[in-house]
Tab-separated table of N, CA and C in Angstrom:
chain	number	residue	atom	x	y	z
A	16	MET	N	0.846	-1.167	0.000
A	16	MET	CA	0.000	0.000	0.000
A	16	MET	C	0.899	1.240	0.000
A	17	ASN	N	0.471	2.275	-0.741
A	17	ASN	CA	1.270	3.486	-0.889
A	17	ASN	C	0.425	4.722	-0.609
A	18	LEU	N	1.121	5.793	-0.247
A	18	LEU	CA	0.488	7.089	-0.054
A	18	LEU	C	1.196	8.088	-0.955
A	19	ILE	N	0.411	8.852	-1.686
A	19	ILE	CA	0.955	9.903	-2.533
A	19	ILE	C	0.514	11.236	-1.948
A	20	ILE	N	1.474	12.145	-1.799
A	20	ILE	CA	1.189	13.481	-1.289
A	20	ILE	C	1.582	14.479	-2.365
A	21	ASP	N	0.605	15.251	-2.805
A	21	ASP	CA	0.809	16.266	-3.844
A	21	ASP	C	0.568	17.628	-3.205
A	22	VAL	N	1.655	18.377	-3.026
A	22	VAL	CA	1.563	19.682	-2.390
A	22	VAL	C	1.523	20.735	-3.484
A	23	GLY	N	0.356	21.311	-3.680
A	23	GLY	CA	0.192	22.333	-4.703
A	23	GLY	C	0.289	23.721	-4.118
A	24	ASN	N	0.023	24.708	-4.948
A	24	ASN	CA	0.048	26.098	-4.490
A	24	ASN	C	-1.140	26.424	-3.601
A	25	SER	N	-2.282	25.811	-3.876
A	25	SER	CA	-3.500	26.139	-3.135
A	25	SER	C	-3.936	25.049	-2.155
A	26	PHE	N	-3.735	23.794	-2.510
A	26	PHE	CA	-4.195	22.682	-1.682
A	26	PHE	C	-3.145	21.587	-1.605
A	27	VAL	N	-3.303	20.717	-0.613
A	27	VAL	CA	-2.519	19.495	-0.503
A	27	VAL	C	-3.487	18.354	-0.799
A	28	LYS	N	-3.084	17.480	-1.718
A	28	LYS	CA	-3.912	16.327	-2.053
A	28	LYS	C	-3.163	15.062	-1.644
A	29	LEU	N	-3.871	14.141	-1.027
A	29	LEU	CA	-3.294	12.867	-0.615
A	29	LEU	C	-4.144	11.757	-1.208
A	30	ALA	N	-3.488	10.665	-1.611
A	30	ALA	CA	-4.217	9.517	-2.143
A	30	ALA	C	-3.576	8.238	-1.618
A	31	VAL	N	-4.411	7.342	-1.154
A	31	VAL	CA	-3.975	6.023	-0.688
A	31	VAL	C	-4.196	5.047	-1.835
A	32	PHE	N	-3.129	4.336	-2.218
A	32	PHE	CA	-3.182	3.389	-3.330
A	32	PHE	C	-2.893	1.978	-2.843
A	33	LYS	N	-3.587	1.034	-3.460
A	33	LYS	CA	-3.275	-0.379	-3.264
A	33	LYS	C	-3.425	-1.061	-4.613
A	34	ASP	N	-2.392	-1.758	-5.037
A	34	ASP	CA	-2.399	-2.473	-6.318
A	34	ASP	C	-2.803	-1.564	-7.477
A	35	GLY	N	-2.303	-0.328	-7.453
A	35	GLY	CA	-2.554	0.602	-8.540
A	35	GLY	C	-3.930	1.243	-8.543
A	36	LYS	N	-4.716	0.999	-7.494
A	36	LYS	CA	-6.060	1.580	-7.423
A	36	LYS	C	-6.158	2.519	-6.229
A	37	ILE	N	-6.875	3.617	-6.433
A	37	ILE	CA	-7.075	4.578	-5.348
A	37	ILE	C	-8.124	4.035	-4.377
A	38	LEU	N	-7.727	3.929	-3.113
A	38	LEU	CA	-8.672	3.515	-2.074
A	38	LEU	C	-9.376	4.715	-1.455
A	39	ASN	N	-8.640	5.818	-1.342
A	39	ASN	CA	-9.218	7.015	-0.743
A	39	ASN	C	-8.376	8.212	-1.148
A	40	LYS	N	-9.002	9.377	-1.214
A	40	LYS	CA	-8.257	10.590	-1.524
A	40	LYS	C	-8.782	11.733	-0.678
A	41	PHE	N	-7.896	12.693	-0.447
A	41	PHE	CA	-8.181	13.818	0.424
A	41	PHE	C	-7.665	15.093	-0.234
A	42	LYS	N	-8.411	16.176	-0.107
A	42	LYS	CA	-7.988	17.488	-0.599
A	42	LYS	C	-8.165	18.458	0.557
A	43	LEU	N	-7.093	19.100	0.978
A	43	LEU	CA	-7.161	19.902	2.185
A	43	LEU	C	-6.215	21.089	2.167
A	44	LYS	N	-6.389	21.957	3.139
A	44	LYS	CA	-5.477	23.083	3.340
A	44	LYS	C	-4.216	22.558	4.017
A	45	SER	N	-3.116	23.258	3.830
A	45	SER	CA	-1.846	22.796	4.412
A	45	SER	C	-1.917	22.717	5.937
A	46	SER	N	-2.771	23.512	6.562
A	46	SER	CA	-2.890	23.481	8.022
A	46	SER	C	-3.516	22.185	8.533
A	47	ASP	N	-4.169	21.403	7.653
A	47	ASP	CA	-4.830	20.161	8.070
A	47	ASP	C	-4.042	18.899	7.742
A	48	VAL	N	-2.820	19.054	7.249
A	48	VAL	CA	-2.049	17.893	6.782
A	48	VAL	C	-1.738	16.922	7.912
A	49	LEU	N	-1.206	17.400	9.009
A	49	LEU	CA	-0.800	16.500	10.095
A	49	LEU	C	-1.993	15.722	10.646
A	50	LYS	N	-3.110	16.390	10.844
A	50	LYS	CA	-4.326	15.713	11.330
A	50	LYS	C	-4.751	14.608	10.357
A	51	THR	N	-4.684	14.901	9.064
A	51	THR	CA	-5.084	13.924	8.053
A	51	THR	C	-4.083	12.778	7.983
A	52	LEU	N	-2.796	13.076	8.091
A	52	LEU	CA	-1.781	12.014	8.101
A	52	LEU	C	-1.992	11.061	9.275
A	53	ARG	N	-2.331	11.598	10.419
A	53	ARG	CA	-2.603	10.744	11.592
A	53	ARG	C	-3.814	9.841	11.338
A	54	HIS	N	-4.842	10.410	10.735
A	54	HIS	CA	-6.035	9.617	10.396
A	54	HIS	C	-5.677	8.496	9.411
A	55	ILE	N	-4.914	8.838	8.374
A	55	ILE	CA	-4.524	7.846	7.362
A	55	ILE	C	-3.694	6.744	7.991
A	56	ARG	N	-2.762	7.103	8.872
A	56	ARG	CA	-1.908	6.089	9.515
A	56	ARG	C	-2.745	5.124	10.357
A	57	LYS	N	-3.773	5.636	11.013
A	57	LYS	CA	-4.642	4.804	11.839
A	57	LYS	C	-5.535	3.909	10.973
A	58	GLU	N	-6.031	4.469	9.864
A	58	GLU	CA	-6.982	3.772	8.995
A	58	GLU	C	-6.309	2.763	8.050
A	59	TYR	N	-5.106	3.090	7.565
A	59	TYR	CA	-4.418	2.267	6.563
A	59	TYR	C	-3.065	1.823	7.105
A	60	LYS	N	-3.078	0.782	7.886
A	60	LYS	CA	-1.868	0.321	8.576
A	60	LYS	C	-0.841	-0.334	7.655
A	61	ASP	N	-1.231	-0.698	6.438
A	61	ASP	CA	-0.315	-1.390	5.526
A	61	ASP	C	0.478	-0.454	4.617
A	62	ILE	N	0.355	0.837	4.803
A	62	ILE	CA	1.143	1.768	3.992
A	62	ILE	C	2.605	1.675	4.416
A	63	ASN	N	3.476	1.488	3.425
A	63	ASN	CA	4.915	1.454	3.681
A	63	ASN	C	5.654	2.596	3.007
A	64	ASP	N	5.199	2.950	1.815
A	64	ASP	CA	5.943	3.900	0.988
A	64	ASP	C	5.109	5.133	0.681
A	65	VAL	N	5.814	6.269	0.678
A	65	VAL	CA	5.179	7.559	0.399
A	65	VAL	C	6.022	8.289	-0.630
A	66	ILE	N	5.364	8.904	-1.591
A	66	ILE	CA	6.055	9.801	-2.519
A	66	ILE	C	5.447	11.181	-2.333
A	67	ILE	N	6.318	12.183	-2.281
A	67	ILE	CA	5.875	13.557	-2.109
A	67	ILE	C	6.267	14.354	-3.342
A	68	SER	N	5.270	14.949	-3.965
A	68	SER	CA	5.443	15.849	-5.096
A	68	SER	C	5.035	17.226	-4.604
A	69	SER	N	5.964	18.188	-4.641
A	69	SER	CA	5.654	19.462	-4.024
A	69	SER	C	6.087	20.656	-4.859
A	70	VAL	N	5.115	21.493	-5.203
A	70	VAL	CA	5.419	22.812	-5.758
A	70	VAL	C	5.138	23.863	-4.686
A	71	GLY	N	4.460	23.450	-3.619
A	71	GLY	CA	4.196	24.320	-2.475
A	71	GLY	C	5.137	23.944	-1.349
A	72	ARG	N	4.680	24.158	-0.135
A	72	ARG	CA	5.518	23.847	1.020
A	72	ARG	C	4.750	23.045	2.063
A	73	LEU	N	5.423	22.032	2.580
A	73	LEU	CA	4.913	21.303	3.737
A	73	LEU	C	5.651	21.816	4.966
A	74	ARG	N	4.974	21.828	6.095
A	74	ARG	CA	5.648	22.211	7.339
A	74	ARG	C	6.663	21.131	7.699
A	75	LYS	N	7.712	21.532	8.389
A	75	LYS	CA	8.748	20.582	8.820
A	75	LYS	C	8.154	19.480	9.678
A	76	SER	N	7.169	19.813	10.489
A	76	SER	CA	6.545	18.798	11.350
A	76	SER	C	5.787	17.754	10.519
A	77	ASP	N	5.196	18.183	9.407
A	77	ASP	CA	4.498	17.244	8.526
A	77	ASP	C	5.505	16.280	7.887
A	78	ILE	N	6.603	16.828	7.394
A	78	ILE	CA	7.642	16.003	6.767
A	78	ILE	C	8.241	15.045	7.784
A	79	ALA	N	8.521	15.536	8.980
A	79	ALA	CA	9.099	14.688	10.029
A	79	ALA	C	8.162	13.536	10.375
A	80	TYR	N	6.866	13.796	10.440
A	80	TYR	CA	5.889	12.749	10.744
A	80	TYR	C	5.927	11.668	9.668
A	81	VAL	N	5.908	12.065	8.416
A	81	VAL	CA	5.922	11.100	7.319
A	81	VAL	C	7.212	10.286	7.342
A	82	GLN	N	8.335	10.951	7.545
A	82	GLN	CA	9.623	10.249	7.550
A	82	GLN	C	9.772	9.313	8.747
A	83	LYS	N	9.101	9.608	9.826
A	83	LYS	CA	9.171	8.754	11.020
A	83	LYS	C	8.515	7.393	10.783
A	84	TYR	N	7.426	7.370	10.001
A	84	TYR	CA	6.642	6.153	9.866
A	84	TYR	C	6.740	5.442	8.513
A	85	TYR	N	7.294	6.116	7.499
A	85	TYR	CA	7.273	5.536	6.160
A	85	TYR	C	8.608	5.719	5.431
A	86	ASN	N	8.789	4.910	4.391
A	86	ASN	CA	9.878	5.133	3.438
A	86	ASN	C	9.411	6.245	2.513
A	87	VAL	N	10.194	7.312	2.401
A	87	VAL	CA	9.733	8.499	1.670
A	87	VAL	C	10.634	8.769	0.472
A	88	LEU	N	9.998	9.055	-0.658
A	88	LEU	CA	10.699	9.502	-1.861
A	88	LEU	C	10.161	10.884	-2.204
A	89	PHE	N	11.070	11.846	-2.336
A	89	PHE	CA	10.692	13.186	-2.768
A	89	PHE	C	10.907	13.246	-4.272
A	90	LEU	N	9.851	13.509	-5.018
A	90	LEU	CA	9.950	13.626	-6.465
A	90	LEU	C	10.721	14.903	-6.798
A	91	THR	N	11.800	14.755	-7.594
A	91	THR	CA	12.614	15.897	-8.021
A	91	THR	C	12.937	15.723	-9.496
A	92	SER	N	13.635	16.690	-10.045
A	92	SER	CA	14.064	16.575	-11.445
A	92	SER	C	15.097	15.467	-11.614
A	93	GLU	N	15.661	14.976	-10.521
A	93	GLU	CA	16.661	13.899	-10.554
A	93	GLU	C	16.042	12.506	-10.402
A	94	THR	N	14.786	12.418	-10.019
A	94	THR	CA	14.121	11.132	-9.814
A	94	THR	C	13.984	10.393	-11.147
A	95	LYS	N	14.279	9.106	-11.126
A	95	LYS	CA	14.116	8.293	-12.333
A	95	LYS	C	12.620	8.210	-12.666
A	96	VAL	N	12.291	8.544	-13.918
A	96	VAL	CA	10.903	8.550	-14.372
A	96	VAL	C	10.766	7.695	-15.627
A	97	PRO	N	9.523	7.298	-15.982
A	97	PRO	CA	9.337	6.376	-17.104
A	97	PRO	C	9.251	7.049	-18.478
A	98	PHE	N	9.855	8.210	-18.622
A	98	PHE	CA	9.858	8.895	-19.911
A	98	PHE	C	11.183	9.629	-20.098
A	99	LYS	N	11.488	9.946	-21.351
A	99	LYS	CA	12.691	10.719	-21.659
A	99	LYS	C	12.297	12.194	-21.679
A	100	ASN	N	12.928	12.971	-20.821
A	100	ASN	CA	12.597	14.377	-20.676
A	100	ASN	C	13.402	15.205	-21.682
A	101	LEU	N	12.732	15.693	-22.707
A	101	LEU	CA	13.384	16.516	-23.726
A	101	LEU	C	13.080	18.005	-23.540
A	102	TYR	N	12.611	18.365	-22.365
A	102	TYR	CA	12.351	19.768	-22.049
A	102	TYR	C	13.657	20.538	-22.156
A	103	ARG	N	13.598	21.742	-22.700
A	103	ARG	CA	14.812	22.527	-22.971
A	103	ARG	C	15.654	22.715	-21.712
A	104	THR	N	15.024	22.957	-20.584
A	104	THR	CA	15.745	23.107	-19.309
A	104	THR	C	15.116	22.152	-18.297
A	105	PRO	N	15.504	20.862	-18.343
A	105	PRO	CA	14.822	19.825	-17.539
A	105	PRO	C	14.798	20.097	-16.036
A	106	LYS	N	15.799	20.743	-15.506
A	106	LYS	CA	15.830	20.987	-14.059
A	106	LYS	C	14.802	22.031	-13.630
A	107	THR	N	14.259	22.775	-14.595
A	107	THR	CA	13.261	23.790	-14.251
A	107	THR	C	11.831	23.313	-14.503
A	108	LEU	N	11.678	22.111	-14.998
A	108	LEU	CA	10.335	21.570	-15.222
A	108	LEU	C	9.678	21.316	-13.871
A	109	GLY	N	8.467	21.819	-13.689
A	109	GLY	CA	7.773	21.680	-12.411
A	109	GLY	C	7.554	20.235	-12.011
A	110	ILE	N	7.688	19.979	-10.738
A	110	ILE	CA	7.521	18.625	-10.199
A	110	ILE	C	6.108	18.118	-10.480
A	111	ASP	N	5.126	19.003	-10.409
A	111	ASP	CA	3.744	18.601	-10.693
A	111	ASP	C	3.611	18.114	-12.131
A	112	ARG	N	4.323	18.744	-13.036
A	112	ARG	CA	4.261	18.351	-14.444
A	112	ARG	C	4.986	17.022	-14.661
A	113	ILE	N	6.083	16.810	-13.956
A	113	ILE	CA	6.789	15.525	-14.031
A	113	ILE	C	5.864	14.395	-13.564
A	114	ALA	N	5.148	14.636	-12.476
A	114	ALA	CA	4.216	13.624	-11.944
A	114	ALA	C	3.106	13.314	-12.943
A	115	LEU	N	2.559	14.340	-13.571
A	115	LEU	CA	1.470	14.130	-14.537
A	115	LEU	C	1.941	13.351	-15.764
A	116	VAL	N	3.120	13.682	-16.268
A	116	VAL	CA	3.635	12.962	-17.438
A	116	VAL	C	3.925	11.514	-17.062
A	117	SER	N	4.481	11.290	-15.881
A	117	SER	CA	4.735	9.919	-15.423
A	117	SER	C	3.436	9.124	-15.366
A	118	ALA	N	2.387	9.730	-14.851
A	118	ALA	CA	1.083	9.054	-14.780
A	118	ALA	C	0.541	8.769	-16.172
A	119	SER	N	0.782	9.673	-17.120
A	119	SER	CA	0.274	9.456	-18.482
A	119	SER	C	0.948	8.260	-19.146
A	120	VAL	N	2.221	8.023	-18.817
A	120	VAL	CA	2.929	6.858	-19.359
A	120	VAL	C	2.281	5.576	-18.834
A	121	GLU	N	1.931	5.583	-17.561
A	121	GLU	CA	1.298	4.417	-16.936
A	121	GLU	C	-0.113	4.183	-17.476
A	122	GLN	N	-0.892	5.247	-17.586
A	122	GLN	CA	-2.291	5.104	-17.985
A	122	GLN	C	-2.483	4.931	-19.486
A	123	PHE	N	-1.590	5.529	-20.279
A	123	PHE	CA	-1.734	5.495	-21.734
A	123	PHE	C	-0.417	5.105	-22.399
A	124	PRO	N	0.040	3.874	-22.186
A	124	PRO	CA	1.315	3.453	-22.770
A	124	PRO	C	1.244	3.445	-24.298
A	125	ASN	N	2.344	3.817	-24.912
A	125	ASN	CA	2.482	3.792	-26.374
A	125	ASN	C	1.446	4.655	-27.093
A	126	LYS	N	1.036	5.750	-26.456
A	126	LYS	CA	0.084	6.672	-27.078
A	126	LYS	C	0.576	8.103	-26.914
A	127	ASN	N	0.251	8.934	-27.893
A	127	ASN	CA	0.488	10.367	-27.743
A	127	ASN	C	-0.533	10.894	-26.739
A	128	VAL	N	-0.078	11.754	-25.828
A	128	VAL	CA	-0.969	12.275	-24.800
A	128	VAL	C	-0.743	13.772	-24.629
A	129	LEU	N	-1.820	14.537	-24.670
A	129	LEU	CA	-1.794	15.953	-24.320
A	129	LEU	C	-2.392	16.069	-22.929
A	130	ILE	N	-1.619	16.634	-22.007
A	130	ILE	CA	-2.048	16.770	-20.615
A	130	ILE	C	-2.352	18.242	-20.358
A	131	ILE	N	-3.557	18.521	-19.919
A	131	ILE	CA	-3.942	19.883	-19.565
A	131	ILE	C	-4.249	19.888	-18.074
A	132	ASP	N	-3.479	20.670	-17.329
A	132	ASP	CA	-3.666	20.761	-15.886
A	132	ASP	C	-4.214	22.147	-15.568
A	133	ALA	N	-5.447	22.188	-15.093
A	133	ALA	CA	-6.089	23.462	-14.768
A	133	ALA	C	-6.102	23.650	-13.259
A	134	GLY	N	-4.917	23.861	-12.705
A	134	GLY	CA	-4.793	24.136	-11.278
A	134	GLY	C	-4.713	25.641	-11.072
A	135	THR	N	-3.857	26.074	-10.156
A	135	THR	CA	-3.650	27.497	-9.942
A	135	THR	C	-3.180	28.151	-11.234
A	136	CYS	N	-2.370	27.396	-11.980
A	136	CYS	CA	-1.873	27.829	-13.286
A	136	CYS	C	-2.293	26.761	-14.300
A	137	ILE	N	-2.645	27.159	-15.506
A	137	ILE	CA	-3.009	26.184	-16.539
A	137	ILE	C	-1.754	25.841	-17.337
A	138	THR	N	-1.442	24.531	-17.406
A	138	THR	CA	-0.281	24.074	-18.167
A	138	THR	C	-0.712	23.036	-19.192
A	139	PHE	N	0.062	22.959	-20.270
A	139	PHE	CA	-0.147	21.984	-21.331
A	139	PHE	C	1.159	21.215	-21.496
A	140	ASP	N	1.085	19.907	-21.514
A	140	ASP	CA	2.265	19.067	-21.689
A	140	ASP	C	1.959	17.991	-22.716
A	141	PHE	N	2.994	17.581	-23.461
A	141	PHE	CA	2.803	16.577	-24.499
A	141	PHE	C	3.828	15.467	-24.360
A	142	LYS	N	3.308	14.211	-24.323
A	142	LYS	CA	4.142	13.020	-24.265
A	142	LYS	C	3.866	12.212	-25.521
A	143	THR	N	4.942	11.789	-26.210
A	143	THR	CA	4.763	11.017	-27.442
A	143	THR	C	4.522	9.552	-27.134
A	144	HIS	N	4.090	8.818	-28.139
A	144	HIS	CA	3.880	7.379	-28.001
A	144	HIS	C	5.182	6.648	-27.697
A	145	GLU	N	6.317	7.313	-27.917
A	145	GLU	CA	7.632	6.733	-27.593
A	145	GLU	C	8.087	7.109	-26.187
A	146	ASN	N	7.173	7.682	-25.396
A	146	ASN	CA	7.441	8.123	-24.033
A	146	ASN	C	8.534	9.186	-23.973
A	147	LYS	N	8.445	10.136	-24.885
A	147	LYS	CA	9.336	11.293	-24.882
A	147	LYS	C	8.504	12.510	-24.509
A	148	TYR	N	9.004	13.283	-23.552
A	148	TYR	CA	8.308	14.490	-23.142
A	148	TYR	C	8.864	15.655	-23.943
A	149	LEU	N	7.987	16.353	-24.641
A	149	LEU	CA	8.410	17.432	-25.526
A	149	LEU	C	8.163	18.818	-24.930
A	150	GLY	N	7.617	18.878	-23.755
A	150	GLY	CA	7.352	20.181	-23.147
A	150	GLY	C	5.939	20.626	-23.388
A	151	GLY	N	5.708	21.858	-23.041
A	151	GLY	CA	4.361	22.371	-23.188
A	151	GLY	C	4.396	23.847	-23.484
């Protein structure tokens, strides 16, 4: 069982996964993260691994809590991903966009995919059927 934490500019989203399926998801303000993490830990005892994708900020206490109980991977421009990043300046590609392109490879293998993310900022990203990211 896994937990995904997506820290955006406006909200923090958490999703509990088992065997590639979402069991539960949460959308909350950053001030409610620790309370929600405690609830998730009590409710889903089989979670071992957590990945954190962050364009916003988590409090140090939130990060410390997650690291105390789980194996944690912070998604960065250095994280191994299932696509070839051909973005002109790969280190400046937003972590949220890296996560979305990675998900598109999993959900739509061997297909061209246009990803439109209408969050705080609207972004467009394109992944080829050869799993090459061309930017947006």
